[in-house]
Amino acid sequence: REWCLALPKVELHAHLNGSVRDSTLLELAKQLGDKGVIVFEDVKDVIMKNGRSLPECFQLFELYHILTTDHDTVTRITKEVVEDFAMENVVYLEIRTTPKNNEAKGMTKQSYMNAVIKGLKAVEAVEVVLFDSNSRTDKPLTCAPSSELGGDVSKKKIYVKLLLSIDRRETTLAALDTVNLAMEMKDQGVIGIDLSGNPVVGEWETYLPALERAKQLGIPITVHCGEVANRKEIQAVLDFCPQRLGHVCCLNDDEWKKLKSLMIPVEICLTSNVMTGGAPSLELHHFADLYNVKHPLSLCTDDSGLFSTSLSNEYYLVASTFGLSKAELFQLAQDAVEFVFAGDEVKKTLRELFRRAEKELT
Ligand code: 5GP
């Protein structure tokens, strides 16, 4: 476990509101309980429950959003989530989050994202690098841009990039708004689009115009795919050929064949899939098959708070379940660099970081 913690890691599939610390959720729930907005005792049990079905997860997200959706709280959870990932040696992090309109809180999608960025700037425990050195702008962001590694060894560095999620409950217009916002914020660390939300809600055709627009604009896309056995949609997603796919649990033989021939990198979320029933068990998880055929993969947490996991733990699970050696685990972590949405400068720096770490760790 210690070795997995020391391993430098790349996290490509982490939902902001699913990665919040339990202690923070409990504190926020207590405050809202004191104000009479919620009944704390009921909420406490829901937060602390272990093991959740997929529908229960989406009920819980409703609660998370009640607890977290005001600007200051969004800023706070962003700061904490980045610090938590950095503390376990995640060197590159793509956080995805759904920009939210909330009239009651005076919140727009834009102001929500501004609160997220404020959270990134508020991180003190580690140095947050938001820019590729070649795409830096003159915007007055306080996070020190740096591609130098090992300069200040007393402070860890973490690259953070943002993906904007389209929630499957949204309309075509709302999804287009999110893509436009991603375009407007591309100089502020936003580098991609995600499609997520309850997989039994909504139709692929609703989001397709927004995803097509993102494609036209050259914004990389990742899609939650095959969390449920929706044959028509899985086919459509594979035909659309996003830059990456999340989960890919319920594929049939033809769809596996197609995925493998397309070589679309897959964000593997072991604990999440087992807990929500997307995979029957760790041992029978599709990681093994994809790994054995050398399909491009990266291990991810999905919702480290919700599923009480960490990226180090996901690596440990792979080692203990599938018997990967340290050298193989290292290679798995290193390979993820090739699937990041950030540009070549960042990739180059990350490759160098892994080259240096290899000497110490293998
Ligand atoms: P947020 O976007 O609010 O920061 O993060 C929580 C949201 O991410 C949830 O409301 C949901 O839309 C999405 N999400 C988190 N985990 C999952 C997952 O495992 N599957 C899907 N399809 N969506 C998820």
PDB file of C-alpha atoms in Angstrom, residues 8 30 38 45-46 69 82 120 142-143 172 178 194 210 231 249 263 286 301 326 351:
ATOM      1  CA  PRO A   8       3.223   9.153  -9.004  1.00  0.00           C
ATOM      2  CA  LYS A  30     -24.674  19.839  10.557  1.00  0.00           C
ATOM      3  CA  ILE A  38     -32.422  19.350   6.517  1.00  0.00           C
ATOM      4  CA  ASP A  45     -26.730   7.924   8.088  1.00  0.00           C
ATOM      5  CA  VAL A  46     -26.932   8.376   4.323  1.00  0.00           C
ATOM      6  CA  THR A  69     -24.126  24.386  -3.936  1.00  0.00           C
ATOM      7  CA  VAL A  82      -7.122  19.038  -4.969  1.00  0.00           C
ATOM      8  CA  LEU A 120      -7.836  26.036  -7.181  1.00  0.00           C
ATOM      9  CA  THR A 142      -2.144  33.452  -8.758  1.00  0.00           C
ATOM     10  CA  CYS A 143      -1.281  29.776  -9.166  1.00  0.00           C
ATOM     11  CA  THR A 172     -29.830  20.372 -25.760  1.00  0.00           C
ATOM     12  CA  THR A 178     -21.786  24.135 -21.150  1.00  0.00           C
ATOM     13  CA  ASP A 194     -17.719  15.015 -20.150  1.00  0.00           C
ATOM     14  CA  ALA A 210     -23.485  19.829 -28.002  1.00  0.00           C
ATOM     15  CA  ARG A 231     -27.440  -1.199 -26.754  1.00  0.00           C
ATOM     16  CA  CYS A 249     -19.213  -2.097 -18.189  1.00  0.00           C
ATOM     17  CA  MET A 263      -8.441   1.694 -29.251  1.00  0.00           C
ATOM     18  CA  HIS A 286     -13.349  -6.162 -17.373  1.00  0.00           C
ATOM     19  CA  THR A 301     -11.474   6.794  -8.612  1.00  0.00           C
ATOM     20  CA  LYS A 326       5.489  -3.280  -9.192  1.00  0.00           C
ATOM     21  CA  ARG A 351       7.062  11.712 -18.945  1.00  0.00           C
TER      22      ARG A 351
END
